[in-house]
Short mmCIF file of C-alpha atoms in Angstrom, two decimals:
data_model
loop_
_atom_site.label_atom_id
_atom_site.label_comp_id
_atom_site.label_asym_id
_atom_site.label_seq_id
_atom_site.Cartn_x
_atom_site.Cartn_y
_atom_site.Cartn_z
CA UNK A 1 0.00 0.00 0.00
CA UNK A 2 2.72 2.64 1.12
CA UNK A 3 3.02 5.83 2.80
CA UNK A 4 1.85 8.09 -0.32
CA UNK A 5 -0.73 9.02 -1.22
CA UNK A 6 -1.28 10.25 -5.33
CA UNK A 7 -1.67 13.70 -4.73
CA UNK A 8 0.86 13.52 -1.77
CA UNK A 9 2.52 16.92 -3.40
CA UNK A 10 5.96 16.55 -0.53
CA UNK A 11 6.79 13.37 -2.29
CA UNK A 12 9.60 13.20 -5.31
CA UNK A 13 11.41 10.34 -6.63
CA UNK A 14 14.69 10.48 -4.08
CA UNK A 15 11.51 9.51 -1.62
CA UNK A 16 10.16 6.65 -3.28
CA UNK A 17 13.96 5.42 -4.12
CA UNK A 18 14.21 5.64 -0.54
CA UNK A 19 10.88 3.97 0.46
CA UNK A 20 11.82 0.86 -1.64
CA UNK A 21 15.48 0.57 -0.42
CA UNK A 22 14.28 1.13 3.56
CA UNK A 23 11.90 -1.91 2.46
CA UNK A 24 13.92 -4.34 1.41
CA UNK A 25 16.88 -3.85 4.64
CA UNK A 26 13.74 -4.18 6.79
CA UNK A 27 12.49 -7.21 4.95
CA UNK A 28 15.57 -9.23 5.17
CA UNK A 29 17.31 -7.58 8.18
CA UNK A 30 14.42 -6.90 10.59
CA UNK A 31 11.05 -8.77 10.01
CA UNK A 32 12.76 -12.14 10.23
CA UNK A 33 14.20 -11.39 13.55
CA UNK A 34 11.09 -9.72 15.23
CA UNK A 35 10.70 -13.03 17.41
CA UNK A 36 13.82 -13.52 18.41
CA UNK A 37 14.13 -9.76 19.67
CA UNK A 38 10.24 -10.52 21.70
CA UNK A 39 11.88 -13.24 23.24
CA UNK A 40 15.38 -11.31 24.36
CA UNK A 41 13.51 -7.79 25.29
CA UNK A 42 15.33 -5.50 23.73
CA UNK A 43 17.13 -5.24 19.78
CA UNK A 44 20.36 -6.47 19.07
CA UNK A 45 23.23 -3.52 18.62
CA UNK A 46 24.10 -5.19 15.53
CA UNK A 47 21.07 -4.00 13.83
CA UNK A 48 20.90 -0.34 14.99
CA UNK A 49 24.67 -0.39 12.89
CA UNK A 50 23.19 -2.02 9.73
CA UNK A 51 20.33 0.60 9.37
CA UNK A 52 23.31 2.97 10.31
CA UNK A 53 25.31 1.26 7.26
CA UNK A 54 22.42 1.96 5.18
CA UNK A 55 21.58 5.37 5.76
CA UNK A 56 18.33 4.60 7.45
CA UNK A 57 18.89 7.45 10.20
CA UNK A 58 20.11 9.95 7.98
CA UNK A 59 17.92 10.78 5.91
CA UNK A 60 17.04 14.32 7.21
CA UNK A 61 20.38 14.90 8.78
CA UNK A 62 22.41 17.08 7.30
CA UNK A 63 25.54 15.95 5.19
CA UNK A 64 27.78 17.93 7.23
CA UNK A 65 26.91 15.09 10.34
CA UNK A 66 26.83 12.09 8.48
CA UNK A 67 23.21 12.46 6.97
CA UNK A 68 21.81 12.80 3.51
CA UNK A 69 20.41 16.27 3.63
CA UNK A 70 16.91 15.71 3.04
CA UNK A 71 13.81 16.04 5.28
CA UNK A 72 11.53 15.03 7.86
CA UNK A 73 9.92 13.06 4.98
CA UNK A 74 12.97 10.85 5.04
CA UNK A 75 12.71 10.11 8.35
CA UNK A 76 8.52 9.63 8.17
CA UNK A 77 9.42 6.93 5.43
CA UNK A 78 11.97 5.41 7.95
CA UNK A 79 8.96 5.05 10.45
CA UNK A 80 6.39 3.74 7.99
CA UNK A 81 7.97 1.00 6.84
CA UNK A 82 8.93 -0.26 10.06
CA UNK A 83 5.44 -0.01 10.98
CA UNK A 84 4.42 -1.98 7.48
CA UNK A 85 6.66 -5.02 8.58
CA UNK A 86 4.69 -5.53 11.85
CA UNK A 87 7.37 -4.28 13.91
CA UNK A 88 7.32 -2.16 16.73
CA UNK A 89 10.59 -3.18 18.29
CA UNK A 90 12.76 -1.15 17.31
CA UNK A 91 13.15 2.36 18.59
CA UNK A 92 14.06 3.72 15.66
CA UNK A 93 11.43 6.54 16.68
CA UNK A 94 13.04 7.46 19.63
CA UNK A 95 16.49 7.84 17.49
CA UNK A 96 15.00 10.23 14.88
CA UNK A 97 13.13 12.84 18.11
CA UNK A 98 16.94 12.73 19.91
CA UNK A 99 18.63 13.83 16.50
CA UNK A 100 16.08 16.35 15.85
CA UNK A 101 16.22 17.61 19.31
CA UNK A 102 20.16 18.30 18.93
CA UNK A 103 20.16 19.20 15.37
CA UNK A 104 17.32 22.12 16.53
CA UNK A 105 18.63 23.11 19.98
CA UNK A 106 22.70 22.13 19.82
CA UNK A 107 25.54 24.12 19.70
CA UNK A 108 27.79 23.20 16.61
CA UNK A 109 30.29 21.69 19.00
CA UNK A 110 27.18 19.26 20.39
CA UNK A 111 26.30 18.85 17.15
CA UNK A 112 29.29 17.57 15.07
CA UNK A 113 30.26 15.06 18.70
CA UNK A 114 26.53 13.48 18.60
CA UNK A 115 24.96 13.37 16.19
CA UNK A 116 27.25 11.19 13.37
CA UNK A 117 27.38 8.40 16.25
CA UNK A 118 23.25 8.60 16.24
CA UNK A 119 23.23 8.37 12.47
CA UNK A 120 25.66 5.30 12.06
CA UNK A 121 23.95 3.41 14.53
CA UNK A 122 27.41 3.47 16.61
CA UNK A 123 25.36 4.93 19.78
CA UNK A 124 21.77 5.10 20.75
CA UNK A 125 19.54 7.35 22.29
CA UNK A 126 16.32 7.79 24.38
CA UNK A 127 14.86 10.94 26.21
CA UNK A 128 14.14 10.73 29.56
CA UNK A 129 10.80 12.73 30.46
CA UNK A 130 8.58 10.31 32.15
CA UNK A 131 8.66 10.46 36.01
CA UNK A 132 6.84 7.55 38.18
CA UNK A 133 3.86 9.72 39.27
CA UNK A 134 3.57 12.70 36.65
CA UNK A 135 2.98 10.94 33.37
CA UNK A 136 1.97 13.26 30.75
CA UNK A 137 2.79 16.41 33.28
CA UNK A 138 6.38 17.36 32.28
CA UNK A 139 5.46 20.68 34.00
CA UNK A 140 5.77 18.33 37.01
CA UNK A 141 8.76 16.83 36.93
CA UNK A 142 10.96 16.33 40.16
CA UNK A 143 14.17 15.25 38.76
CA UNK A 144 16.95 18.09 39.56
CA UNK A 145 19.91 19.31 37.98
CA UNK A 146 21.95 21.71 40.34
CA UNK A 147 25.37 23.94 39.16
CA UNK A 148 28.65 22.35 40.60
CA UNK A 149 31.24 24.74 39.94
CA UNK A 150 31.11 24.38 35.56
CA UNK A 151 29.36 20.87 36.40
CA UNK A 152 25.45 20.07 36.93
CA UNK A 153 24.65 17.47 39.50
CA UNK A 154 21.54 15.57 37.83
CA UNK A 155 19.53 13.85 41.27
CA UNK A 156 16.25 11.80 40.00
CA UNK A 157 14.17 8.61 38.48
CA UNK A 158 12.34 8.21 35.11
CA UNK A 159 10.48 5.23 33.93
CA UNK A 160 8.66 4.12 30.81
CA UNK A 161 12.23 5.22 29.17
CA UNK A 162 12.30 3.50 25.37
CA UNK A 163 15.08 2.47 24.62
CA UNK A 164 16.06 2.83 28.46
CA UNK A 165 18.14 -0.68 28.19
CA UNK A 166 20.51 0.18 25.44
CA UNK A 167 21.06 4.06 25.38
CA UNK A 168 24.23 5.67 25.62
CA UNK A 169 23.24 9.33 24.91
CA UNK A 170 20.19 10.37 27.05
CA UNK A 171 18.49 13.65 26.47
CA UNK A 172 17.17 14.04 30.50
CA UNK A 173 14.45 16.79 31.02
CA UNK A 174 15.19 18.04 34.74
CA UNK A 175 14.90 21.03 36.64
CA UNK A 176 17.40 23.42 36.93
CA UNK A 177 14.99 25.92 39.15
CA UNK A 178 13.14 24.30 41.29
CA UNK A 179 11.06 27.35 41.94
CA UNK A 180 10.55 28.78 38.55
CA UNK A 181 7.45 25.46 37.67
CA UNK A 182 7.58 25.35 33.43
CA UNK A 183 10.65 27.94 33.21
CA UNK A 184 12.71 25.82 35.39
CA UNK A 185 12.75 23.14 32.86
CA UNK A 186 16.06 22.29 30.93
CA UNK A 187 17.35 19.36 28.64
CA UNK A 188 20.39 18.49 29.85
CA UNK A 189 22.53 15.31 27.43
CA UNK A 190 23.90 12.26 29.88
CA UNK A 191 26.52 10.65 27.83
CA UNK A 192 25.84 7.20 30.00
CA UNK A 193 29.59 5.46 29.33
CA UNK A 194 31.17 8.95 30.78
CA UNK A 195 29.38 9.63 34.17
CA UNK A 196 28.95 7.49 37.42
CA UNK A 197 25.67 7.74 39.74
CA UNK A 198 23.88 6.60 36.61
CA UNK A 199 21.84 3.15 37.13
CA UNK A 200 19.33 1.56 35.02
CA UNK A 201 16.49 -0.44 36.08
CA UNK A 202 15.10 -3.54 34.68
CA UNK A 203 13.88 -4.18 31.68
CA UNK A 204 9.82 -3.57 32.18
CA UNK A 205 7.33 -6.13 31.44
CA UNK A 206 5.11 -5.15 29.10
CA UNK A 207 1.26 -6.08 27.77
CA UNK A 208 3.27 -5.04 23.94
CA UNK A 209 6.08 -4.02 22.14
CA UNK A 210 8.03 -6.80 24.02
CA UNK A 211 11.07 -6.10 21.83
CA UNK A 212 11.25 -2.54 22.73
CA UNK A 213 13.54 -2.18 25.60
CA UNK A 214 11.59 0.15 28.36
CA UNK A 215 13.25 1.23 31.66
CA UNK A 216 13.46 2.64 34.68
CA UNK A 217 16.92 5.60 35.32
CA UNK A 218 18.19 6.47 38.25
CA UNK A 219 19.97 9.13 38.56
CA UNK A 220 22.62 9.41 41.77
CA UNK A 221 24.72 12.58 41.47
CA UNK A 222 25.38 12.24 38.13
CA UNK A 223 27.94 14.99 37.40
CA UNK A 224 28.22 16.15 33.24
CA UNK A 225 29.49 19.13 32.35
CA UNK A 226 27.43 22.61 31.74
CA UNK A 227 28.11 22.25 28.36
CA UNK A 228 25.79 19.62 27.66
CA UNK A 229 22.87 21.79 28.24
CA UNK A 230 20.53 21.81 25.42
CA UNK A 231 20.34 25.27 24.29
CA UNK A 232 21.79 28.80 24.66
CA UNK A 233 20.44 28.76 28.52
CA UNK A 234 19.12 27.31 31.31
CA UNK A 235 14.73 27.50 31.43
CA UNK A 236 14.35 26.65 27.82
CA UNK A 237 13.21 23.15 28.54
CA UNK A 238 9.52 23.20 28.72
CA UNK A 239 9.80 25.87 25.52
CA UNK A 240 12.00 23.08 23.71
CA UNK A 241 9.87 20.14 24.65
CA UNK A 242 6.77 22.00 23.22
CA UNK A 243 8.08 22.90 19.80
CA UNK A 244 9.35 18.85 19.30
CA UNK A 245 6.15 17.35 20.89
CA UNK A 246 4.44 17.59 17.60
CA UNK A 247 6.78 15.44 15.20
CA UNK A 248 6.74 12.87 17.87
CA UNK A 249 3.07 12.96 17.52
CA UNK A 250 2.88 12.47 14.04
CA UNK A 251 5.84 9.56 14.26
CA UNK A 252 3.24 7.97 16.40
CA UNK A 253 0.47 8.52 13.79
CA UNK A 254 2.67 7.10 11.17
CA UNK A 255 3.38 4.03 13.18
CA UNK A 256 -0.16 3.53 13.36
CA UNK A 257 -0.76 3.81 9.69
CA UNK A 258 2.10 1.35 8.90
CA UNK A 259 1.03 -1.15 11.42
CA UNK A 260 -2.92 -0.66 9.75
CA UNK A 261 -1.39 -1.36 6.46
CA UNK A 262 0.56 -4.79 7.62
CA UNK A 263 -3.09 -6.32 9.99
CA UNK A 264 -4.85 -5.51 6.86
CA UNK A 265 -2.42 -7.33 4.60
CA UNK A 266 -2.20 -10.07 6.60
CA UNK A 267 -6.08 -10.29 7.57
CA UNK A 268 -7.34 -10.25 3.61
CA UNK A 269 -4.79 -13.00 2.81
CA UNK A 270 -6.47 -15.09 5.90
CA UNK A 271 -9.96 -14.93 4.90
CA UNK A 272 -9.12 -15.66 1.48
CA UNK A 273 -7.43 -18.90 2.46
CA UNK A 274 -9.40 -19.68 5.47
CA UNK A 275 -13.08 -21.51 4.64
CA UNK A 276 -15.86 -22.02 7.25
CA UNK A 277 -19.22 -23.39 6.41
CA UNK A 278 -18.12 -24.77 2.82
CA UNK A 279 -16.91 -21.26 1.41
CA UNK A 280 -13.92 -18.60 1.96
CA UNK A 281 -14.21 -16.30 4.91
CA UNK A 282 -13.89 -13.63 2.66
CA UNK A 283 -16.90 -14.85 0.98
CA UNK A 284 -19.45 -13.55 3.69
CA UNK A 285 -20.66 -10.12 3.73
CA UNK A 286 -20.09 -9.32 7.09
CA UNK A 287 -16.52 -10.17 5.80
CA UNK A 288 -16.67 -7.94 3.17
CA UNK A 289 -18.16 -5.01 4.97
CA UNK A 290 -15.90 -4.83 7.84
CA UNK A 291 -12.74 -5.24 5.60
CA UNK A 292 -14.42 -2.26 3.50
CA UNK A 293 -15.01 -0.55 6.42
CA UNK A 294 -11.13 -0.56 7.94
CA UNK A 295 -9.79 0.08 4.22
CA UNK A 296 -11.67 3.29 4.14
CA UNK A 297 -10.12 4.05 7.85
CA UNK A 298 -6.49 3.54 6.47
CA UNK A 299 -6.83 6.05 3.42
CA UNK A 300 -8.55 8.89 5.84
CA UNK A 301 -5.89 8.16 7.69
CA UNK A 302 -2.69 7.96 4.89
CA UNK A 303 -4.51 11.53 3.50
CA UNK A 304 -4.26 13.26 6.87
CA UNK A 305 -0.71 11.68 7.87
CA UNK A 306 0.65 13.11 4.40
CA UNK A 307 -0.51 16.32 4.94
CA UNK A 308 0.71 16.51 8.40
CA UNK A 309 4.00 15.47 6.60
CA UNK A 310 4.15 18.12 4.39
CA UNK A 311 3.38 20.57 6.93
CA UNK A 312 6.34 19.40 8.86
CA UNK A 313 8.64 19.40 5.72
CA UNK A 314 7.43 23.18 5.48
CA UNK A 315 7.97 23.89 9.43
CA UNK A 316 4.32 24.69 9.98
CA UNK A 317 3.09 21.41 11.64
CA UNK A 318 1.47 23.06 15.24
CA UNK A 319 0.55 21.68 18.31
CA UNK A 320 -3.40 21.00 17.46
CA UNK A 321 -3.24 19.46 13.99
CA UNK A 322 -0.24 16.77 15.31
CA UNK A 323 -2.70 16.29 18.12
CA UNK A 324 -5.36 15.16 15.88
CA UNK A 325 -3.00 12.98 14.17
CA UNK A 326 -2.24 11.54 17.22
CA UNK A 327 -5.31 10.66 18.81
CA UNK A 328 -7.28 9.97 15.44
CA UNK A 329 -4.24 7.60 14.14
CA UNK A 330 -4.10 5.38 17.02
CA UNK A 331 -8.05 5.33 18.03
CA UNK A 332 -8.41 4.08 14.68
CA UNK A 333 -4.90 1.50 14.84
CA UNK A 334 -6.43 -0.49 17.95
CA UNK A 335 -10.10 -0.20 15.81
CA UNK A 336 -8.76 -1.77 12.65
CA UNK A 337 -6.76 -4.32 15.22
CA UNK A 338 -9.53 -5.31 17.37
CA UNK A 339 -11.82 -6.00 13.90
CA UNK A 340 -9.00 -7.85 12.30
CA UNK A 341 -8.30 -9.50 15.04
CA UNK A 342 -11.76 -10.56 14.61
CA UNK A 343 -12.36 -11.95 11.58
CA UNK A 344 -8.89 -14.96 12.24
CA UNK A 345 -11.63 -15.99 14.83
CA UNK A 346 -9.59 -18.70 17.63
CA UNK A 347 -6.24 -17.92 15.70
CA UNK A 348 -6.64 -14.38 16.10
CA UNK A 349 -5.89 -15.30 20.20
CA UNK A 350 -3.09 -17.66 19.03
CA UNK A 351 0.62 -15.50 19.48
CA UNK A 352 1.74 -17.64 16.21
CA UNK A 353 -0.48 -15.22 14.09
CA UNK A 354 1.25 -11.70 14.13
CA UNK A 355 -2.04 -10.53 14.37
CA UNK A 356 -2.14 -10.89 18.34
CA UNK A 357 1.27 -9.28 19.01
CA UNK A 358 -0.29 -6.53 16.81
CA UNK A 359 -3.18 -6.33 18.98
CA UNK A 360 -1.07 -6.17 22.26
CA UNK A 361 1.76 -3.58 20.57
CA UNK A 362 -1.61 -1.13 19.47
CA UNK A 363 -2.87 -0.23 23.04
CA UNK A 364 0.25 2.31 24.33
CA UNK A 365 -0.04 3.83 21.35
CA UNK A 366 -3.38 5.77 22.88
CA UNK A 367 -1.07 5.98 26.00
CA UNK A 368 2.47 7.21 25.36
CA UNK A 369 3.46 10.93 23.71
CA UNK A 370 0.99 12.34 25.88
CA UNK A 371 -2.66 10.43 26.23
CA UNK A 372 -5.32 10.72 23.84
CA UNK A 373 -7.31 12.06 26.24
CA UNK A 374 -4.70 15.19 26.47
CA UNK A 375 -4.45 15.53 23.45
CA UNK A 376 -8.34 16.58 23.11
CA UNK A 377 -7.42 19.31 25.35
CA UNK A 378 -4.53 20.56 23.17
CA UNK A 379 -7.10 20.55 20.57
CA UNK A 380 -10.20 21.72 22.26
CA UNK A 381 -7.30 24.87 23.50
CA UNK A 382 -6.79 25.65 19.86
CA UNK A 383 -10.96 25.85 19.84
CA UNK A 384 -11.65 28.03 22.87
CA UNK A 385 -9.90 31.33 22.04
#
């Protein structure tokens, strides 16, 4: 099916030269070792370098740190077709928010010593915002990050970290004024090979997404220099976090429409094969209605994803819009799950059909980049003025 639509007017041909090559690395690098990354908990390293090798994260960096030079479209096709494999494993998503974070907010010195390493696939990286207690309230955070002579002192605990197992460059939202509520926010970089006082919890349990490593930090006087502040000064956190919020919305969104694309594919096969009372499942109307039904879902949804794309190509993606994305993308991911789900009847329960891991991985997607249900307010905010 793909990410583009026909009228999709952000797409040339470098994209769909892309699109096919991201395909094929996923199809015989990734896909065939989904189960064996369920069954370990996290992604092997090895992997993270090959998609490095191949220029997977690159594609909107600039040439100058190792990327290709293009834009967020690059890294939109990236997500897609991880989605469109059936894989939510890897945190691919995570990488591509990190880069853009440090490509937006970094001094040139920040920039030309992290990023390269994120591109190759040499080092990988998760931001830590989540605190057990505040969830979605990053206004609320109690983690600390106090001046030690040209040093910060970083003195807190995050949880639900992706990618919490396996990063080495952590992008840790603390406060550096305890007093000052959203102004005291700053992003400060942990370089987690460099500093001591830094401790990772296990590896969480989850109901999906099994092969995405998710953690708990701890942070014990962990001393980094002042000069891995994100950002000309101190205070700019909340500011920073706002601005980036909205491409990790719509990286969400486009997860959803990739996984969509794969349940469906694999769903239409199955009742074509399958037969119950002397004729193909497909055969049956209810069949044909519901299939009709979640096919129509997926190209509302591909229309709106692409031109959320384009408006983040162009830099005028707001808060509101990637909202929608958000909360309309993955409502209708765990719809088109739970009726696909359906229609493989007992198998659909069975963990051998990647139709149930599907199931399981769609749920946090309602939960995580700030809940559906805030991100009606965001949108009912951008109503009420």
């Amino acid at each position: 099916m793909g990410l583009f639509t026909p009228t999709a007017g952000w797409v040339a041909d470098e994209h769909r030269m892309f699109a096919d090559a991201v395909s094929r690395v996923y199809a015989d690098e990734l896909a065939p070792n989904i189960e064996k990354w369920i069954d370990q908990g996290m992604v092997d390293r090895a992997f993270w370098e090959k998609a490095g090798a191949q220029g997977i994260m690159g594609g909107s960096v600039p040439e100058a740190y190792g990327g290709a030079g293009g834009g967020l479209g690059f890294d939109a096709i990236a997500i897609y077709e991880q989605g469109a494999v059936g894989d939510c494993g890897w945190g691919y998503t995570i990488q591509s928010i990190v880069l853009h974070y440090l490509l937006t907010y970094g001094s040139e010195e920040q920039k030309q010593r992290w990023v390269p390493g994120l591109v190759s696939g040499e080092r990988v990286a998760a931001i830590a915002m989540t605190e057990p207690g505040c969830g979605s309230d990053l206004q609320a955070v109690k983690t600390t990050a106090e001046k030690d002579g040209n040093h910060y002192r970083i003195n807190g605990s995050k949880t639900f970290i992706t990618n919490g197992q396996t990063a080495d460059l952590i992008v840790v939202v603390a406060k550096t004024d305890k007093t000052a509520g959203a102004k005291g926010v700053s992003l400060i970089v942990v370089e987690t090979d460099e500093v001591e006082g830094f401790r990772r919890g296990r590896n969480l349990k989850k109901l999906g997404m099994k092969a995405n490593d998710t953690s708990e930090l701890f942070f014990e006087d962990v001393k980094v220099p002042q000069t891995n502040l994100l950002g000309a000064e101190e205070g700019q956190g909340f500011y920073q976090l706002m601005r980036q919020l909205p491409w990790e919305r719509l990286a969400i969104a486009i997860t959803a429409l990739g996984n969509i694309d794969f349940a469906l594919a694999e769903t239409i096969r199955y009742v074509q094969e399958r037969k119950a009372f002397g004729k193909r499942v497909m055969d049956f109307q209810n069949t044909r209605f519901k299939l009709a039904e979640m096919k129509t879902k997926a190209e509302v949804l591909r229309a709106f994803v692409n031109d959320c794309i384009a408006r983040a190509e162009a830099g005028t993606l707001d808060a509101a819009t990637a909202s929608m994305a958000k909360y309309w993308g993955t409502e209708t991911q765990n719809e088109v799950m739970h009726e696909c789900l359906q229609l493989f009847g007992g198998y659909g329960f069975m963990m051998e059909y990647p139709i149930a891991r599907l199931y399981a991985d769609a749920r946090v997607q309602m939960i995580y980049g700030g809940t559906n249900e805030i991100m009606k307010e965001l949108i009912a905010r951008s109503i009420d003025v």
